[in-house]
Coordinates of N, CA and C and ligand atoms in Angstrom, one line a residue:
M1 N -33.0 -14.2 -4.0 CA -32.7 -15.6 -4.2 C -31.3 -15.8 -3.6
E2 N -31.2 -16.8 -2.7 CA -30.0 -17.3 -2.1 C -29.6 -18.6 -2.5
I3 N -28.4 -18.9 -2.8 CA -28.0 -20.2 -3.2 C -27.4 -20.9 -2.0
G4 N -27.9 -22.1 -1.6 CA -27.2 -22.8 -0.5 C -26.2 -23.7 -1.0
R5 N -25.3 -24.1 -0.2 CA -24.1 -24.9 -0.6 C -24.6 -26.3 -1.2
N6 N -25.7 -26.7 -0.7 CA -26.2 -28.1 -1.2 C -27.3 -28.0 -2.2
D7 N -27.6 -26.7 -2.5 CA -28.6 -26.7 -3.8 C -27.9 -26.9 -5.1
L8 N -28.8 -27.1 -6.0 CA -28.3 -27.3 -7.3 C -27.6 -26.0 -7.9
C9 N -26.5 -26.2 -8.5 CA -25.9 -25.0 -9.1 C -26.8 -24.2 -10.0
P10 N -26.9 -22.9 -9.9 CA -27.7 -22.1 -10.9 C -27.2 -22.2 -12.3
C11 N -26.1 -22.8 -12.5 CA -25.5 -22.7 -13.9 C -26.2 -23.9 -14.7
G12 N -27.0 -24.8 -14.0 CA -27.7 -25.8 -14.6 C -26.8 -27.0 -15.0
S13 N -25.7 -27.2 -14.3 CA -24.8 -28.3 -14.5 C -25.4 -29.6 -14.0
G14 N -26.3 -29.5 -13.0 CA -26.9 -30.6 -12.4 C -26.1 -31.0 -11.0
K15 N -24.9 -30.3 -10.9 CA -24.1 -30.6 -9.7 C -24.6 -29.7 -8.6
K16 N -24.1 -30.1 -7.3 CA -24.4 -29.2 -6.2 C -23.6 -28.0 -6.3
F17 N -24.1 -26.9 -5.7 CA -23.4 -25.6 -5.9 C -21.9 -25.7 -5.3
K18 N -21.8 -26.3 -4.1 CA -20.4 -26.5 -3.4 C -19.5 -27.3 -4.4
N19 N -20.0 -28.1 -5.2 CA -19.1 -28.9 -6.0 C -18.9 -28.3 -7.4
C20 N -19.6 -27.1 -7.7 CA -19.4 -26.6 -9.0 C -18.9 -25.2 -9.0
C21 N -19.8 -24.1 -8.9 CA -19.3 -22.8 -9.1 C -19.2 -22.0 -7.8
I22 N -19.1 -22.7 -6.6 CA -19.0 -22.0 -5.4 C -17.7 -21.1 -5.3
D23 N -16.6 -21.6 -5.9 CA -15.4 -20.7 -5.9 C -15.5 -19.6 -6.9
K24 N -16.5 -19.5 -7.7 CA -16.6 -18.4 -8.5 C -17.4 -17.2 -7.9
I25 N -18.0 -17.4 -6.7 CA -18.8 -16.5 -6.1 C -18.5 -16.3 -4.7
D26 N -18.5 -15.1 -4.2 CA -18.3 -14.8 -2.9 C -19.6 -14.6 -2.2
T27 N -20.2 -15.6 -1.6 CA -21.6 -15.6 -1.1 C -21.6 -14.6 0.1
K28 N -20.6 -14.5 0.9 CA -20.6 -13.6 2.0 C -20.7 -12.1 1.7
K29 N -20.0 -11.9 0.5 CA -20.0 -10.5 0.0 C -21.3 -10.1 -0.5
V30 N -22.0 -11.0 -1.1 CA -23.2 -10.6 -1.8 C -24.5 -10.8 -0.9
K31 N -24.2 -11.4 0.3 CA -25.4 -11.7 1.2 C -26.1 -10.3 1.5
G32 N -27.4 -10.4 1.5 CA -28.1 -9.1 1.8 C -28.4 -8.2 0.6
S33 N -27.7 -8.5 -0.4 CA -28.0 -7.6 -1.7 C -28.5 -8.5 -2.7
E34 N -29.7 -8.6 -2.9 CA -30.4 -9.5 -3.8 C -30.0 -9.2 -5.2
Q35 N -29.9 -7.9 -5.6 CA -29.6 -7.4 -6.8 C -28.1 -7.8 -7.3
R36 N -27.3 -7.5 -6.3 CA -25.8 -8.0 -6.6 C -25.6 -9.5 -6.7
L37 N -26.4 -10.2 -6.0 CA -26.4 -11.6 -6.1 C -26.8 -12.2 -7.4
N38 N -27.9 -11.5 -7.9 CA -28.4 -11.9 -9.2 C -27.4 -11.6 -10.3
K39 N -26.7 -10.5 -10.1 CA -25.6 -10.2 -11.1 C -24.5 -11.2 -11.1
Q40 N -24.2 -11.6 -9.8 CA -23.1 -12.6 -9.7 C -23.6 -13.9 -10.2
T41 N -24.9 -14.3 -10.1 CA -25.4 -15.5 -10.5 C -25.3 -15.5 -12.0
E42 N -25.7 -14.4 -12.7 CA -25.7 -14.3 -14.0 C -24.3 -14.5 -14.6
A43 N -23.3 -13.9 -13.8 CA -21.9 -14.1 -14.2 C -21.4 -15.5 -14.2
I44 N -21.9 -16.2 -13.1 CA -21.6 -17.7 -13.0 C -22.2 -18.4 -14.1
M45 N -23.5 -18.1 -14.4 CA -24.2 -18.8 -15.5 C -23.4 -18.7 -16.8
A46 N -23.0 -17.4 -17.0 CA -22.2 -17.2 -18.2 C -20.9 -17.9 -18.3
T47 N -20.2 -18.0 -17.2 CA -19.0 -18.8 -17.1 C -19.2 -20.2 -17.3
C48 N -20.3 -20.7 -16.7 CA -20.6 -22.2 -16.9 C -21.1 -22.5 -18.3
L49 N -21.8 -21.5 -18.7 CA -22.3 -21.7 -20.1 C -21.2 -21.9 -21.1
V50 N -20.2 -21.1 -20.9 CA -19.0 -21.2 -21.9 C -18.4 -22.6 -21.8
S51 N -18.3 -23.0 -20.5 CA -17.6 -24.4 -20.4 C -18.6 -25.5 -20.9
S52 N -19.8 -25.4 -20.7 CA -20.7 -26.4 -21.3 C -20.7 -26.3 -22.8
M53 N -20.6 -25.1 -23.3 CA -20.6 -25.0 -24.8 C -19.2 -25.6 -25.4
E54 N -18.2 -25.5 -24.6 CA -16.9 -26.1 -25.1 C -17.1 -27.6 -25.2
V55 N -17.8 -28.2 -24.2 CA -18.1 -29.6 -24.1 C -18.9 -30.1 -25.3
L56 N -20.0 -29.3 -25.5 CA -21.0 -29.7 -26.7 C -20.2 -29.5 -28.0
K57 N -19.4 -28.5 -28.1 CA -18.7 -28.4 -29.4 C -17.8 -29.6 -29.6
D58 N -17.1 -30.1 -28.6 CA -16.2 -31.1 -28.6 C -17.0 -32.5 -28.9
K59 N -17.9 -32.7 -28.1 CA -18.6 -34.0 -28.1 C -19.5 -34.3 -29.3
F60 N -20.3 -33.1 -29.6 CA -21.4 -33.3 -30.5 C -21.2 -32.5 -31.8
E61 N -19.9 -31.8 -32.0 CA -19.6 -31.0 -33.0 C -20.7 -30.1 -33.4
F62 N -21.2 -29.4 -32.5 CA -22.1 -28.2 -32.8 C -21.5 -27.2 -33.6
T63 N -22.2 -26.6 -34.5 CA -21.6 -25.4 -35.2 C -21.8 -24.2 -34.3
Q64 N -21.1 -23.1 -34.6 CA -21.0 -21.9 -33.9 C -22.4 -21.4 -33.8
E65 N -23.2 -21.4 -34.9 CA -24.6 -21.0 -35.0 C -25.5 -21.7 -34.0
Q66 N -25.3 -23.1 -34.0 CA -26.1 -23.8 -33.1 C -25.9 -23.5 -31.7
L67 N -24.6 -23.3 -31.4 CA -24.2 -23.0 -30.1 C -24.8 -21.6 -29.7
G68 N -24.8 -20.8 -30.6 CA -25.3 -19.3 -30.3 C -26.9 -19.5 -29.9
K69 N -27.6 -20.3 -30.8 CA -28.9 -20.4 -30.4 C -29.1 -21.2 -29.1
F70 N -28.4 -22.1 -28.9 CA -28.4 -22.9 -27.6 C -28.2 -21.9 -26.4
A71 N -27.2 -21.1 -26.6 CA -26.8 -20.1 -25.5 C -28.0 -19.2 -25.3
D72 N -28.6 -18.6 -26.3 CA -29.6 -17.7 -26.1 C -30.8 -18.4 -25.3
E73 N -31.2 -19.6 -25.7 CA -32.3 -20.3 -25.1 C -32.0 -20.6 -23.6
Y74 N -30.7 -21.0 -23.3 CA -30.2 -21.3 -22.1 C -30.3 -20.2 -21.2
I75 N -29.8 -19.0 -21.6 CA -29.9 -17.8 -20.7 C -31.3 -17.4 -20.5
F76 N -32.1 -17.4 -21.6 CA -33.5 -17.1 -21.4 C -34.2 -17.9 -20.3
T77 N -34.0 -19.2 -20.4 CA -34.6 -20.1 -19.5 C -34.2 -19.8 -18.0
L78 N -32.9 -19.6 -17.9 CA -32.2 -19.4 -16.6 C -32.8 -18.0 -15.9
Q79 N -32.9 -17.0 -16.9 CA -33.4 -15.7 -16.4 C -34.8 -15.8 -16.0
K80 N -35.7 -16.7 -16.7 CA -37.0 -16.9 -16.2 C -37.1 -17.4 -14.9
K81 N -36.2 -18.5 -14.7 CA -36.2 -19.2 -13.4 C -35.8 -18.2 -12.2
L82 N -34.8 -17.4 -12.6 CA -34.4 -16.5 -11.4 C -35.5 -15.5 -11.1
K83 N -36.4 -15.1 -12.0 CA -37.3 -14.1 -11.7 C -38.5 -14.7 -10.8
K84 N -38.6 -15.9 -10.8 CA -39.7 -16.5 -10.0 C -39.5 -16.3 -8.6
Ligands
ZN1 ZN1 -22.0 -24.3 -11.8

């Protein structure tokens, strides 16, 4: 799986990749190595997840437990998407 600059960011933010996490990944370095790209993508997702969770915590006053469940579901969904 390769992420294009204008594709939606894999972190699920709804933004274009170039406007979101592109700085967090060196696409040239990972080109041609699908396995490494997936690892990078997972790292991005984790980073973005943490920032999303901060927002959720502030805006909606989620508890740590709710955030934990949310994170599990979020990662599970994204991993399923990546395997397609
Ligand atoms: Zn992102």
